[in-house]
Amino acid sequence: MASASCSLRPLHHRVLQQYPSLYPNSRLRPQLKYSSIQFPSGIRASSAVALEPEPSTRPDQNSEIDLFACPVCYEALIRKGPPGLNLPAVYRSGFKCVKCKKTYSSKDMYLDLTVTAGSKDYTESKPARTELFRSPLVSFLYERGWRQNFNRSGFPGPDEEFKMAQEYFKLAEGGVLVDVSCGSGLFSRKFAKSGTYSGVIALDFSENMLRQCYDFIKKDDTISTAKIALVRADVSRLPFSSGSVDAVHAGAALHCWPSPSNAVAEISRILRSGGVFVGTTFLRFSSSTPEILKAFRQIPQGYSYLTAEEIEDLCSSCGLINYTSKVQQSFIMFSAQKP
């Protein structure tokens, strides 16, 4: 617990003071004065405020409070380095938690904000489906044939999926979008190039997927200077303060998560009021699936294939509302909103 001497100020007040350009046109732009913030019934004011650090932990004149938060204690990170949400600026910056004092820095071309970042001896293995996408070969092949095979299951293709997602994200225009489990950044790059958002964060647990994303960005002159950052993080421990993000996208990802409930709960936590979550995944079966195949697909296969009803129930149980979806064969795109 923080000491009683800490003062309460709105989290977004602090972020806006340092990064006013992050929310220039967002329809979800937070108010600047604490007294003017209105909270819907059932939403506690504590979800939108952060503890001001003690004088000894406040940033010096060359540091600033950043959008990112410590994955250990969820306190805002102090950033020292060039400002801006772009690859060169993030790469040359150092980050430190105002509470636990843990430090974070860029590794290769991405910022590592996992709990184990900086550990020397400790390692841990993830489920096979997670480790598969950490493979250099799979990361290389993902946009070179792997993703194209999804159309056999009803996925309409990246261009059409992007257009569909943009329709759902209209309320988040001008805000910050986090593309969780971004893979090689197929959609992260599209979101950044669209110019719709004040910042795009391509986030994945796979180091090699992020390297592929970096390579694609550097080869594309139209996006190399865009407001996009590459972050390594666990979807079940997202490095953002509660209520700090306008939009979250998860393309063809939910079935790969070790715990979809933990991941969606985290997504719900970081979304601000009115924020939008859009995801796509493979359904276990749909209304058009023959009965003989439905029984077979109930057998665990190492992936979390859910039904449309289960996905809606999951979003609801994590506090999201206004659920809607579009289904085509085994493909589903769904959207839900933070109250």
Coordinates of C-alpha atoms in Angstrom, one line a residue:
M1 CA 0.0 0.0 0.0
A2 CA 1.2 3.5 -0.7
S3 CA 1.7 5.9 2.2
A4 CA -1.0 8.2 3.2
S5 CA 1.1 11.3 2.2
C6 CA 0.7 10.5 -1.5
S7 CA -1.7 12.8 -3.3
L8 CA -4.4 11.6 -5.7
R9 CA -4.5 13.0 -9.2
P10 CA -6.2 11.7 -12.3
L11 CA -3.9 9.3 -14.3
H12 CA -5.0 10.9 -17.6
H13 CA -4.2 14.4 -16.3
R14 CA -0.6 13.4 -15.7
V15 CA -0.3 11.6 -19.1
L16 CA -1.9 14.5 -21.0
Q17 CA 0.5 17.0 -19.4
Q18 CA 3.4 15.0 -20.8
Y19 CA 1.8 13.7 -24.0
P20 CA -0.9 16.2 -25.1
S21 CA -0.5 14.9 -28.6
L22 CA -1.5 11.4 -27.7
Y23 CA -5.2 12.3 -27.5
P24 CA -5.6 15.3 -29.9
N25 CA -8.9 14.2 -31.5
S26 CA -10.0 11.2 -29.5
R27 CA -13.7 11.0 -28.8
L28 CA -12.8 9.3 -25.6
R29 CA -10.4 12.1 -24.6
P30 CA -10.3 12.4 -20.8
Q31 CA -11.2 15.5 -18.9
L32 CA -8.3 17.6 -17.6
K33 CA -9.8 18.5 -14.2
Y34 CA -10.5 15.9 -11.6
S35 CA -13.7 17.7 -10.4
S36 CA -15.2 17.4 -13.9
I37 CA -14.8 13.6 -14.3
Q38 CA -18.1 11.8 -14.2
F39 CA -18.1 8.1 -13.4
P40 CA -21.0 5.8 -14.4
S41 CA -22.7 4.1 -11.6
G42 CA -20.9 1.0 -10.5
I43 CA -17.5 2.3 -11.7
R44 CA -15.2 3.3 -8.8
A45 CA -13.3 6.5 -9.1
S46 CA -10.2 4.6 -8.0
S47 CA -10.0 2.9 -11.4
A48 CA -9.2 6.3 -13.1
V49 CA -6.7 7.7 -10.7
A50 CA -3.1 7.0 -9.8
L51 CA -1.0 7.7 -6.8
E52 CA 1.4 10.6 -7.2
P53 CA 4.9 9.3 -6.3
E54 CA 6.7 10.5 -3.2
P55 CA 9.1 13.4 -3.8
S56 CA 12.1 11.0 -3.7
T57 CA 10.6 9.0 -6.6
R58 CA 9.4 11.8 -8.8
P59 CA 11.1 12.2 -12.2
D60 CA 13.8 14.7 -12.5
Q61 CA 13.7 17.5 -15.1
N62 CA 14.9 15.1 -17.8
S63 CA 12.3 12.4 -17.1
E64 CA 8.6 12.2 -17.7
I65 CA 5.6 9.9 -16.8
D66 CA 5.0 7.5 -19.7
L67 CA 2.0 5.7 -21.1
F68 CA 3.4 2.4 -20.1
A69 CA 3.1 0.8 -16.7
C70 CA 5.1 -1.7 -14.7
P71 CA 3.8 -5.3 -15.3
V72 CA 4.7 -6.2 -11.7
C73 CA 2.7 -3.5 -9.8
Y74 CA 0.9 -1.6 -12.6
E75 CA 2.4 1.7 -11.5
A76 CA 3.2 4.3 -14.2
L77 CA 6.8 4.1 -15.6
I78 CA 9.1 7.1 -15.5
R79 CA 10.7 7.5 -18.9
K80 CA 14.1 9.0 -19.5
G81 CA 15.0 9.7 -23.1
P82 CA 13.6 11.3 -26.2
P83 CA 9.8 11.8 -26.1
G84 CA 7.3 10.3 -28.6
L85 CA 5.6 7.0 -29.5
N86 CA 7.8 5.9 -32.3
L87 CA 10.5 3.3 -32.8
P88 CA 13.6 5.5 -32.5
A89 CA 12.4 7.4 -29.4
V90 CA 11.3 4.3 -27.5
Y91 CA 14.4 2.4 -28.5
R92 CA 16.6 5.1 -27.0
S93 CA 14.6 5.5 -23.8
G94 CA 15.0 3.9 -20.4
F95 CA 12.0 3.2 -18.1
K96 CA 11.7 2.8 -14.4
C97 CA 8.8 2.0 -12.1
V98 CA 8.0 4.7 -9.6
K99 CA 7.0 2.1 -7.0
C100 CA 9.1 -1.0 -7.2
K101 CA 12.0 0.7 -9.0
K102 CA 12.4 -2.1 -11.5
T103 CA 13.9 -0.8 -14.8
Y104 CA 13.0 -1.7 -18.4
S105 CA 14.7 -1.0 -21.7
S106 CA 14.6 -1.9 -25.3
K107 CA 16.1 -5.2 -26.4
D108 CA 17.1 -5.4 -30.0
M109 CA 14.2 -3.4 -31.5
Y110 CA 11.4 -3.8 -29.0
L111 CA 10.7 -2.7 -25.5
D112 CA 10.6 -5.7 -23.1
L113 CA 7.8 -5.2 -20.5
T114 CA 7.4 -8.8 -19.3
V115 CA 7.6 -9.6 -15.6
T116 CA 10.8 -11.5 -16.2
A117 CA 12.5 -8.7 -18.2
G118 CA 16.0 -8.3 -17.0
S119 CA 16.2 -11.7 -15.2
K120 CA 19.6 -13.4 -15.4
D121 CA 19.0 -17.0 -14.4
Y122 CA 15.3 -17.6 -14.3
T123 CA 13.5 -19.0 -17.4
E124 CA 10.1 -20.5 -17.8
S125 CA 8.3 -22.4 -20.6
K126 CA 4.9 -21.5 -21.9
P127 CA 2.3 -23.9 -23.4
A128 CA 3.2 -25.5 -26.7
R129 CA 0.9 -23.2 -28.6
T130 CA 2.7 -20.2 -27.2
E131 CA 6.1 -21.6 -27.8
L132 CA 5.2 -22.4 -31.4
F133 CA 4.9 -18.8 -32.3
R134 CA 8.2 -17.9 -30.7
S135 CA 9.9 -20.0 -33.3
P136 CA 11.9 -18.1 -35.9
L137 CA 10.6 -20.3 -38.7
V138 CA 6.9 -19.8 -37.8
S139 CA 7.5 -16.1 -37.3
F140 CA 9.1 -15.8 -40.7
L141 CA 6.3 -17.9 -42.4
Y142 CA 3.4 -16.2 -40.8
E143 CA 2.8 -13.6 -43.5
R144 CA 4.4 -15.8 -46.2
G145 CA 1.8 -18.4 -46.5
W146 CA 0.6 -19.3 -42.9
R147 CA -1.9 -16.5 -42.5
Q148 CA -3.3 -17.0 -46.0
N149 CA -4.5 -20.5 -45.1
F150 CA -7.1 -18.9 -42.7
N151 CA -9.4 -18.3 -45.6
R152 CA -10.2 -22.0 -45.7
S153 CA -12.0 -21.5 -42.3
G154 CA -13.9 -18.4 -43.4
F155 CA -11.5 -15.6 -42.6
P156 CA -12.3 -12.9 -45.2
G157 CA -8.6 -11.8 -45.5
P158 CA -6.5 -9.1 -43.8
D159 CA -7.8 -6.2 -45.9
E160 CA -11.5 -6.9 -45.3
E161 CA -10.9 -7.8 -41.6
F162 CA -9.1 -4.5 -41.2
K163 CA -12.1 -2.6 -42.7
M164 CA -14.5 -4.5 -40.4
A165 CA -12.4 -3.7 -37.4
Q166 CA -12.2 0.0 -38.3
E167 CA -16.0 0.2 -38.3
Y168 CA -16.0 -1.1 -34.7
F169 CA -13.3 1.3 -33.7
K170 CA -15.0 4.5 -34.8
L171 CA -15.5 5.5 -31.2
A172 CA -11.8 5.2 -30.5
E173 CA -10.6 7.4 -33.4
G174 CA -7.8 9.7 -32.3
G175 CA -6.9 7.6 -29.3
V176 CA -4.3 5.0 -28.5
L177 CA -4.8 1.4 -29.9
V178 CA -3.0 -1.7 -28.5
D179 CA -2.8 -4.6 -30.9
V180 CA -2.3 -7.5 -28.5
S181 CA -0.8 -10.8 -29.8
C182 CA 0.1 -8.8 -32.9
G183 CA 2.3 -11.5 -34.4
S184 CA 4.4 -10.0 -37.2
G185 CA 2.4 -6.8 -37.0
L186 CA 0.1 -7.5 -40.0
F187 CA -2.7 -5.4 -38.5
S188 CA -0.5 -3.1 -36.3
R189 CA 1.0 -1.7 -39.5
K190 CA -2.4 -1.2 -41.1
F191 CA -3.7 0.6 -38.0
A192 CA -0.6 2.8 -37.9
K193 CA -0.7 3.6 -41.6
S194 CA -4.4 4.6 -41.5
G195 CA -3.5 7.7 -39.4
T196 CA -6.7 7.1 -37.4
Y197 CA -5.0 6.8 -34.1
S198 CA -2.6 9.0 -32.1
G199 CA -0.5 5.9 -31.3
V200 CA -0.4 2.2 -32.1
I201 CA 1.3 -0.3 -29.8
A202 CA 2.2 -3.7 -31.4
L203 CA 2.4 -6.1 -28.5
D204 CA 3.3 -9.8 -28.5
F205 CA 5.0 -12.3 -26.3
S206 CA 7.1 -13.7 -29.2
E207 CA 10.5 -12.0 -29.6
N208 CA 10.8 -13.3 -33.1
M209 CA 7.4 -12.1 -34.2
L210 CA 8.3 -8.6 -33.0
R211 CA 11.6 -8.8 -35.0
Q212 CA 9.6 -9.7 -38.1
C213 CA 7.3 -6.8 -37.4
Y214 CA 10.3 -4.5 -37.1
D215 CA 11.7 -5.7 -40.4
F216 CA 8.4 -5.1 -42.2
I217 CA 8.2 -1.6 -40.8
K218 CA 11.8 -0.7 -41.7
K219 CA 11.1 -1.8 -45.3
D220 CA 8.0 0.4 -45.6
D221 CA 8.8 4.1 -46.0
T222 CA 5.1 5.0 -45.4
I223 CA 5.2 3.7 -41.8
S224 CA 8.9 3.9 -40.7
T225 CA 8.2 7.2 -38.9
A226 CA 4.7 6.5 -37.8
K227 CA 3.5 6.6 -34.2
I228 CA 4.0 2.9 -33.5
A229 CA 5.9 1.1 -30.7
L230 CA 6.9 -2.6 -30.4
V231 CA 6.4 -4.1 -27.0
R232 CA 7.0 -7.6 -25.7
A233 CA 4.5 -8.4 -23.0
D234 CA 2.2 -11.1 -21.7
V235 CA -1.5 -10.7 -22.6
S236 CA -2.4 -11.9 -19.1
R237 CA -0.2 -9.1 -17.6
L238 CA -0.6 -6.1 -19.8
P239 CA 1.9 -3.2 -19.0
F240 CA -0.7 -0.4 -18.9
S241 CA -2.4 1.4 -16.1
S242 CA -6.1 0.7 -15.6
G243 CA -8.4 2.7 -17.8
S244 CA -5.6 4.1 -20.0
V245 CA -6.3 2.7 -23.5
D246 CA -8.9 3.6 -26.1
A247 CA -8.9 0.5 -28.2
V248 CA -7.6 -3.1 -28.1
H249 CA -7.4 -5.4 -31.1
A250 CA -6.7 -9.1 -31.0
G251 CA -6.6 -10.7 -34.5
A252 CA -6.7 -14.5 -34.7
A253 CA -5.4 -14.7 -31.1
L254 CA -7.9 -15.7 -28.5
H255 CA -7.6 -19.4 -29.3
C256 CA -3.9 -19.3 -28.6
W257 CA -4.1 -17.7 -25.2
P258 CA -3.3 -20.0 -22.2
S259 CA -6.2 -18.5 -20.3
P260 CA -8.7 -16.5 -22.4
S261 CA -10.5 -15.4 -19.2
N262 CA -7.3 -13.8 -17.7
A263 CA -6.5 -12.1 -21.0
V264 CA -10.0 -10.6 -21.6
A265 CA -10.1 -9.5 -17.9
E266 CA -6.8 -7.7 -18.5
I267 CA -8.1 -6.1 -21.7
S268 CA -11.1 -4.9 -19.8
R269 CA -8.9 -3.5 -17.1
I270 CA -6.8 -1.3 -19.3
L271 CA -9.7 0.0 -21.5
R272 CA -11.1 3.3 -20.4
S273 CA -14.8 3.9 -20.1
G274 CA -16.2 3.7 -23.7
G275 CA -13.1 1.9 -24.9
V276 CA -13.6 -0.8 -27.6
F277 CA -12.3 -4.4 -27.8
V278 CA -12.3 -6.1 -31.2
G279 CA -11.1 -9.7 -31.7
T280 CA -11.2 -12.5 -34.2
T281 CA -10.7 -16.2 -33.7
F282 CA -11.6 -19.7 -34.9
L283 CA -14.9 -21.0 -33.6
R284 CA -15.0 -24.6 -32.2
F285 CA -18.0 -25.0 -34.4
S286 CA -20.8 -22.9 -35.8
S287 CA -24.4 -23.4 -36.7
S288 CA -23.4 -24.8 -40.1
T289 CA -21.1 -27.4 -38.6
P290 CA -22.4 -31.0 -39.1
E291 CA -23.5 -32.6 -35.9
I292 CA -21.0 -35.5 -36.5
L293 CA -18.1 -33.0 -36.4
K294 CA -19.4 -31.1 -33.3
A295 CA -18.7 -34.1 -31.0
F296 CA -15.2 -34.5 -32.4
R297 CA -14.4 -30.8 -31.9
Q298 CA -15.3 -31.0 -28.3
I299 CA -12.1 -33.0 -27.7
P300 CA -9.3 -30.7 -26.4
Q301 CA -6.7 -30.0 -29.1
G302 CA -4.3 -27.8 -27.3
Y303 CA -6.0 -24.6 -28.4
S304 CA -8.9 -22.7 -26.8
Y305 CA -11.5 -23.0 -29.5
L306 CA -14.7 -21.5 -28.1
T307 CA -18.3 -21.2 -29.4
A308 CA -19.9 -17.9 -30.2
E309 CA -22.0 -18.2 -27.1
E310 CA -18.9 -18.8 -24.9
I311 CA -17.1 -15.8 -26.3
E312 CA -20.1 -13.5 -25.6
D313 CA -20.4 -14.9 -22.1
L314 CA -16.7 -14.4 -21.5
C315 CA -16.8 -10.8 -22.5
S316 CA -19.8 -10.2 -20.3
S317 CA -18.2 -11.9 -17.3
C318 CA -15.2 -9.6 -17.7
G319 CA -17.4 -6.5 -17.4
L320 CA -17.8 -5.7 -21.1
I321 CA -21.0 -4.6 -22.7
N322 CA -22.6 -3.9 -26.1
Y323 CA -21.3 -7.2 -27.5
T324 CA -21.8 -7.8 -31.2
S325 CA -20.3 -10.3 -33.7
K326 CA -20.1 -11.4 -37.3
V327 CA -19.7 -15.1 -38.2
Q328 CA -18.6 -16.7 -41.4
Q329 CA -18.0 -20.5 -41.3
S330 CA -15.5 -20.9 -38.4
F331 CA -14.5 -17.2 -38.5
I332 CA -15.9 -14.8 -35.9
M333 CA -15.2 -11.1 -35.4
F334 CA -16.6 -9.8 -32.2
S335 CA -16.6 -6.5 -30.4
A336 CA -17.5 -5.3 -26.9
Q337 CA -17.2 -2.1 -25.0
K338 CA -16.1 -1.0 -21.5
P339 CA -19.0 0.6 -19.6

